[in-house]
Short mmCIF file of C-alpha atoms in Angstrom, two decimals:
data_model
loop_
_atom_site.label_atom_id
_atom_site.label_comp_id
_atom_site.label_asym_id
_atom_site.label_seq_id
_atom_site.Cartn_x
_atom_site.Cartn_y
_atom_site.Cartn_z
CA MET R 1 -3.20 20.84 12.53
CA ALA R 2 -0.99 22.30 9.79
CA ALA R 3 1.66 23.22 12.38
CA GLY R 4 1.97 19.57 13.46
CA TYR R 5 2.56 18.36 9.91
CA ALA R 6 4.95 21.25 9.23
CA GLU R 7 7.00 20.32 12.30
CA LEU R 8 7.10 16.71 11.13
CA LEU R 9 8.29 17.65 7.64
CA ARG R 10 10.91 20.02 9.04
CA THR R 11 12.54 17.07 10.80
CA ARG R 12 15.79 16.26 9.04
CA HIS R 13 15.35 13.76 6.17
CA ALA R 14 11.54 13.46 6.63
CA ALA R 15 10.41 15.51 3.62
CA ARG R 16 13.09 14.00 1.39
CA LEU R 17 12.15 10.42 2.32
CA LEU R 18 8.43 11.03 1.82
CA ALA R 19 8.93 12.79 -1.54
CA GLY R 20 11.47 10.23 -2.78
CA THR R 21 9.20 7.34 -1.86
CA LEU R 22 6.21 8.89 -3.62
CA VAL R 23 8.19 9.59 -6.80
CA GLY R 24 9.73 6.11 -6.61
CA ARG R 25 6.26 4.58 -6.45
CA LEU R 26 4.91 6.45 -9.49
CA PRO R 27 5.60 3.53 -11.87
CA ASN R 28 3.53 1.17 -9.75
CA ALA R 29 0.73 3.69 -9.17
CA THR R 30 0.37 4.43 -12.89
CA ALA R 31 1.26 1.04 -14.41
CA ALA R 32 -2.30 -0.06 -15.16
CA LEU R 33 -3.15 3.11 -17.08
CA ALA R 34 0.25 3.42 -18.77
CA VAL R 35 0.22 -0.19 -20.00
CA VAL R 36 -3.34 0.06 -21.34
CA LEU R 37 -2.55 3.30 -23.18
CA PHE R 38 0.62 1.78 -24.66
CA VAL R 39 -1.09 -1.42 -25.81
CA ARG R 40 -3.94 0.52 -27.43
CA ALA R 41 -1.46 2.87 -29.13
CA GLU R 42 0.34 -0.18 -30.54
CA GLY R 43 -2.94 -1.53 -31.94
CA GLY R 44 -3.46 -4.21 -29.30
CA SER R 45 -6.84 -5.18 -27.87
CA TYR R 46 -8.25 -4.33 -24.47
CA ALA R 47 -8.06 -8.04 -23.66
CA LEU R 48 -4.29 -8.04 -24.27
CA ALA R 49 -3.90 -4.82 -22.27
CA GLY R 50 -5.80 -6.39 -19.39
CA ALA R 51 -3.73 -9.57 -19.56
CA LEU R 52 -0.42 -7.68 -19.48
CA SER R 53 -1.63 -5.50 -16.61
CA ALA R 54 -2.78 -8.59 -14.71
CA VAL R 55 0.64 -10.23 -15.12
CA TYR R 56 2.29 -7.05 -13.85
CA GLY R 57 -0.05 -6.89 -10.85
CA LEU R 58 0.36 -10.56 -9.96
CA CYS R 59 4.15 -10.40 -10.15
CA THR R 60 4.16 -7.24 -8.02
CA ALA R 61 2.06 -9.04 -5.41
CA VAL R 62 4.54 -11.92 -5.35
CA GLY R 63 7.65 -9.76 -5.41
CA GLN R 64 6.81 -7.22 -2.70
CA PRO R 65 7.04 -9.49 0.37
CA LEU R 66 10.03 -11.38 -1.04
CA LEU R 67 11.93 -8.18 -1.70
CA GLY R 68 10.78 -6.88 1.68
CA ARG R 69 12.35 -9.91 3.34
CA ALA R 70 15.55 -9.29 1.36
CA VAL R 71 15.59 -5.68 2.62
CA ASP R 72 15.25 -6.90 6.22
CA LEU R 73 18.19 -9.24 5.67
CA HIS R 74 20.53 -7.08 3.57
CA GLY R 75 19.51 -3.46 4.06
CA GLN R 76 17.67 -0.99 1.82
CA PRO R 77 20.29 0.23 -0.69
CA ARG R 78 21.46 -3.27 -1.70
CA VAL R 79 17.93 -4.34 -2.61
CA MET R 80 15.82 -1.31 -3.49
CA LEU R 81 18.03 0.44 -6.04
CA PRO R 82 18.86 -2.69 -8.11
CA ALA R 83 15.18 -3.67 -7.95
CA ALA R 84 14.09 -0.21 -9.16
CA VAL R 85 16.57 -0.36 -12.07
CA LEU R 86 15.45 -3.86 -13.08
CA SER R 87 11.78 -2.88 -12.90
CA ALA R 88 12.42 0.17 -15.07
CA LEU R 89 14.36 -1.96 -17.56
CA GLY R 90 11.35 -4.28 -17.76
CA MET R 91 9.08 -1.39 -18.72
CA ALA R 92 11.72 -0.06 -21.12
CA LEU R 93 11.80 -3.49 -22.79
CA LEU R 94 8.04 -3.29 -23.35
CA ALA R 95 8.39 0.23 -24.80
CA VAL R 96 11.13 -0.93 -27.20
CA VAL R 97 9.82 -4.32 -28.38
CA GLY R 98 6.16 -3.34 -28.37
CA LEU R 99 3.73 -6.17 -29.10
CA ASP R 100 5.53 -7.78 -32.03
CA VAL R 101 6.99 -10.57 -29.88
CA LEU R 102 4.35 -11.34 -27.26
CA TRP R 103 6.49 -13.58 -25.08
CA LEU R 104 8.95 -10.70 -24.72
CA SER R 105 6.09 -8.37 -23.81
CA TYR R 106 4.94 -10.74 -21.07
CA THR R 107 8.53 -11.22 -19.90
CA ALA R 108 8.87 -7.45 -19.61
CA MET R 109 5.76 -7.34 -17.39
CA VAL R 110 7.08 -10.16 -15.19
CA VAL R 111 10.39 -8.34 -14.63
CA ALA R 112 8.78 -4.92 -14.14
CA GLY R 113 6.24 -6.27 -11.67
CA PHE R 114 8.37 -8.66 -9.66
CA PHE R 115 11.20 -6.15 -9.11
CA THR R 116 8.96 -3.24 -8.07
CA PRO R 117 10.94 -2.00 -5.03
CA PRO R 118 9.17 -2.23 -1.62
CA LEU R 119 9.47 1.50 -1.01
CA GLU R 120 6.25 1.68 1.02
CA GLY R 121 7.41 -0.84 3.58
CA GLY R 122 10.87 0.69 3.59
CA LEU R 123 9.57 4.18 4.40
CA ARG R 124 7.40 2.91 7.25
CA ALA R 125 10.39 1.08 8.70
CA LEU R 126 12.38 4.34 8.59
CA TRP R 127 9.83 6.63 10.25
CA PRO R 128 10.59 5.55 13.85
CA VAL R 129 14.32 6.02 13.21
CA VAL R 130 13.91 9.50 11.69
CA LEU R 131 11.18 10.91 13.94
CA LYS R 132 11.93 9.27 17.32
CA ARG R 133 8.70 10.43 19.05
CA ALA R 134 5.76 8.01 18.91
CA ASP R 135 3.20 10.77 18.29
CA GLN R 136 5.17 11.99 15.28
CA VAL R 137 5.51 8.45 13.93
CA HIS R 138 1.73 7.99 14.09
CA ALA R 139 1.23 11.36 12.38
CA ALA R 140 3.73 10.31 9.70
CA TYR R 141 1.74 7.14 9.02
CA ALA R 142 -1.37 9.29 8.52
CA LEU R 143 0.52 11.71 6.26
CA ASP R 144 1.83 8.69 4.34
CA ALA R 145 -1.73 7.48 3.75
CA VAL R 146 -2.83 10.98 2.66
CA ALA R 147 0.13 11.33 0.30
CA GLN R 148 -0.88 8.07 -1.39
CA GLU R 149 -4.24 9.60 -2.29
CA VAL R 150 -2.49 12.60 -3.83
CA MET R 151 -0.13 10.35 -5.77
CA PHE R 152 -2.93 8.21 -7.19
CA ALA R 153 -4.69 11.41 -8.29
CA VAL R 154 -1.64 13.15 -9.81
CA GLY R 155 0.04 10.08 -11.32
CA PRO R 156 -2.56 9.38 -14.05
CA LEU R 157 -2.54 13.07 -15.00
CA LEU R 158 1.24 12.91 -15.44
CA VAL R 159 0.92 9.82 -17.66
CA THR R 160 -1.74 11.52 -19.79
CA LEU R 161 0.47 14.61 -20.13
CA CYS R 162 3.45 12.49 -21.25
CA VAL R 163 1.29 10.75 -23.85
CA ALA R 164 -0.06 14.08 -25.12
CA VAL R 165 3.38 15.67 -25.39
CA GLY R 166 5.25 12.59 -26.62
CA SER R 167 3.84 9.08 -26.95
CA ALA R 168 2.60 6.17 -24.87
CA GLY R 169 6.07 4.58 -25.11
CA ALA R 170 7.68 7.82 -23.94
CA ALA R 171 5.29 7.88 -20.98
CA LEU R 172 6.54 4.43 -19.91
CA LEU R 173 10.16 5.57 -20.12
CA VAL R 174 9.63 8.89 -18.35
CA ILE R 175 7.53 7.54 -15.48
CA ASN R 176 9.91 4.67 -14.80
CA GLY R 177 12.94 6.93 -15.10
CA LEU R 178 11.39 9.13 -12.42
CA GLY R 179 10.78 6.00 -10.34
CA VAL R 180 14.50 5.14 -10.39
CA LEU R 181 15.40 8.69 -9.38
CA GLY R 182 12.92 8.54 -6.50
CA ALA R 183 14.33 5.24 -5.26
CA LEU R 184 17.87 6.60 -5.60
CA SER R 185 16.95 9.65 -3.52
CA VAL R 186 15.74 7.37 -0.73
CA VAL R 187 18.56 4.83 -0.64
CA VAL R 188 21.42 7.36 -0.68
CA SER R 189 19.94 9.17 2.34
CA ALA R 190 21.71 8.66 5.66
CA PRO R 191 18.72 7.00 7.43
CA SER R 192 18.30 4.45 4.63
CA ARG R 193 22.01 3.65 4.49
CA ARG R 194 22.24 3.27 8.27
CA TRP R 195 19.01 1.37 8.82
CA ARG R 196 19.30 -2.27 9.83
CA SER R 197 16.51 -4.61 10.78
CA GLY R 198 16.73 -6.33 14.14
CA PRO R 199 17.99 -9.92 14.35
CA ARG R 200 15.33 -12.35 13.21
CA GLU R 201 14.45 -15.87 14.22
CA ALA R 202 15.00 -18.44 11.47
CA HIS R 203 11.54 -19.29 10.14
CA TRP R 204 10.45 -19.93 6.58
CA LEU R 205 7.14 -18.08 7.18
CA GLY R 206 8.96 -14.89 8.11
CA ALA R 207 6.47 -12.18 9.06
CA LEU R 208 3.52 -14.49 8.43
CA ARG R 209 4.16 -16.45 11.62
CA SER R 210 2.52 -13.58 13.54
CA ALA R 211 -1.13 -14.40 14.21
CA GLY R 212 -1.90 -10.71 14.70
CA LEU R 213 -0.45 -9.84 11.30
CA LEU R 214 -2.47 -12.61 9.62
CA VAL R 215 -5.66 -11.20 11.16
CA LEU R 216 -4.80 -7.75 9.85
CA LEU R 217 -4.07 -9.08 6.38
CA GLY R 218 -7.39 -10.92 6.34
CA ALA R 219 -9.27 -7.74 7.25
CA PHE R 220 -7.50 -5.58 4.69
CA PHE R 221 -8.02 -8.12 1.94
CA PHE R 222 -11.72 -7.28 2.29
CA VAL R 223 -11.04 -3.53 2.48
CA GLY R 224 -9.13 -3.84 -0.80
CA LEU R 225 -11.98 -5.92 -2.21
CA ALA R 226 -14.41 -3.11 -1.33
CA LEU R 227 -12.31 -0.51 -3.15
CA GLY R 228 -11.90 -2.69 -6.23
CA SER R 229 -15.65 -3.21 -6.44
CA ILE R 230 -16.35 0.53 -6.02
CA ALA R 231 -14.15 1.31 -9.04
CA VAL R 232 -16.17 -1.06 -11.25
CA ALA R 233 -19.54 -0.03 -9.81
CA ALA R 234 -18.71 3.65 -10.36
CA VAL R 235 -18.20 3.02 -14.08
CA ALA R 236 -21.50 1.12 -14.28
CA TYR R 237 -23.26 3.96 -12.43
CA ALA R 238 -21.80 6.49 -14.87
CA ASP R 239 -22.94 4.42 -17.86
CA GLY R 240 -26.44 4.31 -16.40
CA HIS R 241 -26.52 8.09 -16.15
CA GLY R 242 -25.16 8.71 -19.64
CA SER R 243 -21.86 10.36 -18.74
CA GLY R 244 -18.51 8.68 -18.31
CA MET R 245 -17.27 11.71 -16.35
CA ILE R 246 -19.52 10.80 -13.42
CA SER R 247 -17.29 7.86 -12.54
CA SER R 248 -14.34 10.28 -12.26
CA TRP R 249 -16.39 12.51 -9.95
CA LEU R 250 -17.25 9.57 -7.71
CA LEU R 251 -13.70 8.25 -7.47
CA SER R 252 -12.34 11.77 -6.96
CA ALA R 253 -14.86 12.32 -4.15
CA LEU R 254 -13.71 9.06 -2.56
CA GLY R 255 -10.12 10.29 -2.71
CA VAL R 256 -10.99 13.74 -1.33
CA GLY R 257 -12.85 12.12 1.56
CA ALA R 258 -9.83 9.94 2.35
CA LEU R 259 -7.55 12.96 2.08
CA ALA R 260 -9.63 14.97 4.56
CA GLY R 261 -10.01 12.05 6.96
CA GLY R 262 -6.28 11.31 6.95
CA ILE R 263 -5.32 14.93 7.59
CA VAL R 264 -7.68 15.23 10.56
CA TYR R 265 -6.75 11.82 11.98
CA GLY R 266 -3.01 12.47 11.90
CA ALA R 267 -3.29 15.93 13.44
CA ARG R 268 -3.86 14.67 16.99
CA THR R 269 -2.78 11.93 19.36
CA TRP R 270 -5.47 9.32 20.01
CA PRO R 271 -5.91 7.57 23.37
CA GLY R 272 -6.13 3.81 23.84
CA ARG R 273 -4.59 0.85 22.04
CA PRO R 274 -4.44 1.03 18.24
CA GLU R 275 -5.92 -2.48 17.88
CA GLY R 276 -9.22 -1.36 19.44
CA ARG R 277 -9.16 1.90 17.48
CA LEU R 278 -8.66 -0.05 14.25
CA ARG R 279 -11.82 -2.08 14.91
CA LEU R 280 -13.75 1.17 15.38
CA LEU R 281 -12.32 2.72 12.20
CA ILE R 282 -13.08 -0.37 10.10
CA GLY R 283 -16.61 -0.38 11.52
CA LEU R 284 -17.08 3.26 10.49
CA LEU R 285 -15.55 2.49 7.09
CA ALA R 286 -18.05 -0.34 6.56
CA LEU R 287 -20.88 1.92 7.72
CA GLY R 288 -19.84 4.46 5.09
CA TYR R 289 -19.88 1.85 2.30
CA LEU R 290 -23.38 0.51 2.99
CA PRO R 291 -25.40 3.57 1.76
CA LEU R 292 -23.67 3.44 -1.62
CA ALA R 293 -26.09 0.67 -2.66
CA LEU R 294 -28.92 3.24 -2.53
CA VAL R 295 -27.51 4.80 -5.77
CA PRO R 296 -29.24 8.20 -5.59
CA GLY R 297 -28.75 10.89 -8.25
CA PRO R 298 -25.24 12.05 -9.23
CA VAL R 299 -25.06 14.87 -6.66
CA GLY R 300 -26.22 12.64 -3.81
CA MET R 301 -24.01 9.80 -4.98
CA THR R 302 -20.96 12.06 -5.09
CA ALA R 303 -21.67 13.14 -1.53
CA LEU R 304 -22.07 9.53 -0.38
CA THR R 305 -18.78 8.46 -1.94
CA GLY R 306 -17.04 11.41 -0.30
CA VAL R 307 -18.35 10.31 3.10
CA ALA R 308 -17.43 6.68 2.32
CA GLY R 309 -13.81 7.70 1.81
CA VAL R 310 -13.39 9.62 5.08
CA PHE R 311 -12.27 6.68 7.22
CA LEU R 312 -10.05 4.96 4.63
CA ALA R 313 -6.82 6.89 5.27
CA PRO R 314 -7.29 6.80 9.08
CA ALA R 315 -7.85 3.02 8.91
CA LEU R 316 -4.69 2.60 6.83
CA ALA R 317 -2.66 4.82 9.16
CA CYS R 318 -3.87 2.87 12.20
CA ALA R 319 -3.14 -0.41 10.41
CA PHE R 320 0.46 0.72 9.87
CA VAL R 321 0.82 1.15 13.64
CA VAL R 322 -0.68 -2.29 14.29
CA VAL R 323 1.66 -3.91 11.76
CA ASP R 324 4.51 -2.13 13.46
CA ARG R 325 3.48 -3.64 16.81
CA HIS R 326 2.84 -7.20 15.65
CA ALA R 327 5.53 -7.88 13.04
CA PRO R 328 7.95 -10.52 14.39
CA LYS R 329 11.36 -9.14 15.22
CA GLY R 330 13.49 -8.48 12.16
CA THR R 331 10.62 -8.68 9.64
CA VAL R 332 9.17 -5.15 9.63
CA THR R 333 9.72 -4.33 5.91
CA GLU R 334 8.40 -7.74 4.88
CA ALA R 335 5.34 -7.28 7.11
CA PHE R 336 4.48 -3.90 5.59
CA SER R 337 5.01 -5.37 2.12
CA TRP R 338 2.55 -8.16 2.88
CA LEU R 339 -0.06 -5.51 3.74
CA VAL R 340 0.55 -3.82 0.38
CA THR R 341 0.26 -7.16 -1.42
CA THR R 342 -2.90 -8.26 0.36
CA PHE R 343 -4.58 -4.91 -0.23
CA GLY R 344 -3.71 -5.05 -3.93
CA VAL R 345 -4.89 -8.64 -4.36
CA GLY R 346 -8.14 -7.78 -2.59
CA SER R 347 -8.69 -4.86 -4.93
CA ALA R 348 -8.16 -7.09 -7.99
CA VAL R 349 -10.56 -9.70 -6.61
CA GLY R 350 -13.10 -6.96 -5.88
CA ALA R 351 -13.01 -5.78 -9.48
CA SER R 352 -13.52 -9.35 -10.72
CA VAL R 353 -16.42 -9.98 -8.31
CA ALA R 354 -18.13 -6.66 -8.98
CA GLY R 355 -18.20 -7.31 -12.73
CA PRO R 356 -20.69 -10.22 -12.58
CA ALA R 357 -22.60 -8.44 -9.80
CA VAL R 358 -23.08 -5.39 -12.02
CA GLU R 359 -24.07 -7.61 -14.96
CA GLY R 360 -26.79 -9.21 -12.84
CA GLY R 361 -28.04 -6.35 -10.70
CA GLY R 362 -26.66 -3.09 -12.02
CA ALA R 363 -24.55 -0.52 -10.20
CA ALA R 364 -26.44 -1.03 -6.94
CA ALA R 365 -25.30 -4.65 -6.82
CA GLY R 366 -21.71 -3.58 -7.43
CA PHE R 367 -21.83 -1.10 -4.57
CA ALA R 368 -23.49 -3.76 -2.40
CA VAL R 369 -20.33 -5.85 -2.86
CA ALA R 370 -18.38 -2.97 -1.29
CA GLY R 371 -20.74 -2.81 1.67
CA ALA R 372 -20.61 -6.56 2.21
CA SER R 373 -16.81 -6.47 2.00
CA GLY R 374 -16.62 -3.75 4.63
CA ILE R 375 -18.78 -5.82 6.96
CA ALA R 376 -16.59 -8.87 6.29
CA ALA R 377 -13.47 -6.88 7.22
CA LEU R 378 -15.09 -5.84 10.50
CA LEU R 379 -16.19 -9.41 11.26
CA VAL R 380 -12.63 -10.65 10.75
CA LEU R 381 -11.35 -8.19 13.36
CA LEU R 382 -14.19 -8.83 15.81
CA SER R 383 -13.97 -12.61 15.60
CA THR R 384 -10.21 -12.69 16.14
CA LYS R 385 -9.79 -10.13 18.94
CA ARG R 386 -7.62 -12.48 21.00
CA PHE R 387 -4.97 -12.56 18.25
CA LEU R 388 -4.70 -8.77 18.23
CA GLY R 389 -3.98 -8.43 21.91
CA GLU R 390 -1.07 -6.55 23.41
CA PRO R 391 2.15 -7.82 21.77
CA VAL R 392 4.49 -9.73 24.09
CA ARG R 393 7.80 -8.02 24.80
CA ARG R 394 11.07 -9.49 25.98
CA THR R 395 11.38 -7.20 29.00
CA ALA R 396 8.39 -5.61 30.70
CA GLY R 397 8.46 -1.84 30.25
CA ALA R 398 11.58 -1.88 28.09
CA ALA R 399 11.55 0.01 24.81
CA PRO R 400 12.04 -2.33 21.84
CA ALA R 401 15.11 -2.00 19.68
CA GLU R 402 13.17 -1.38 16.46
CA ASN R 403 9.71 -0.41 15.41
CA ASP R 404 8.24 -3.89 15.21
CA ARG R 405 7.05 -4.48 18.73
CA ASN R 406 6.69 -8.23 18.95
CA GLY R 407 9.74 -9.42 20.76
CA ALA R 408 8.48 -12.86 21.65
CA VAL R 409 10.78 -15.77 20.86
CA GLU R 410 9.10 -18.25 18.58
CA PRO R 411 8.73 -21.72 20.10
CA GLY R 412 11.17 -24.24 18.71
CA PHE R 413 13.78 -21.69 17.65
CA ARG R 414 16.77 -20.47 19.63
CA ALA R 415 17.07 -16.74 20.14
CA GLY R 416 20.62 -16.85 18.82
CA HIS R 417 19.68 -18.68 15.63
CA GLN R 418 19.13 -15.81 13.22
CA ALA R 419 18.13 -16.02 9.60
#
């Protein structure tokens, strides 16, 4: 298992691209915590902190697919580095102006969120170019999903350390400075500079004209919703047991489960089509969420959340492969960015839905939202199986020119008419 990952990371550019992408994504992974800490340090209310964070999240959701489309059209360096610099300047503006001029504070969040560079989608577009072999690409997707869990665990600790050593404003500057350096490390690499998306058909929907991709986005909206509701329900569970630390244990157990599942999943090659395997993984993920509504004691609950996390990273890794296969030609970065956006929006909706559920029925009701969301994700995939069939290719048996596998010409558009 370890040997397979070691071989992958020894491939030229692989470790650098993975590390650069993770560092480049630190600002986005830590924004919610960093903004709340900064607003509270400046004397602002939790309501204001939540509003600024919501603006940041909404603008990130809007910006990711648009910037992803720009990357597909113009290449990675021309889009990602300027976007990273602008996003960092937005956060720097917040750190400098504080809360004295609120419209400037909100403007800073709009800029920081909208220009968050689509590094996730960019990395997944590069893996097939760097690794060549399909089995290594699939393992890289799994390692990518595992690395996300590590980043979301380490990132908040880094923010807290910056606040303890300096200040909340310094934490904003340091984290976003690191983000620019991470993005720079990626875009100056040879694979990033050489990478070009395939020619694309002119279509205002871009990646969203793929029915298979729309099905996947619908399913992962509900997966995100489940995770957002678990975060809220975990806090309510901890309050009910008299210790705020319990929520950290539960969420850490969820992350450890995902970490273990992703490592095991990526260590071997799986038979069959990824579309069918994704349905199985989402079914197992939903099955893991259902027992959370039993809300046993803290030890039992920690064990249940660990089990619930096991199939998350494998499901994400498999979803990356399915996106890769169904993204229309020339839209691969945009397609991956849509998955990031949908997942994030689902998580935000899950948090908002779980709140009233917890108010009415306690932590059990909040965890029940997660279980119901998992079932909904599975139903989306089961009811739309015909849209996630084998992608059509231009030439039977021919290897596609890039990692998005859908080579079908869209009706009503000439193959030579490229956007």
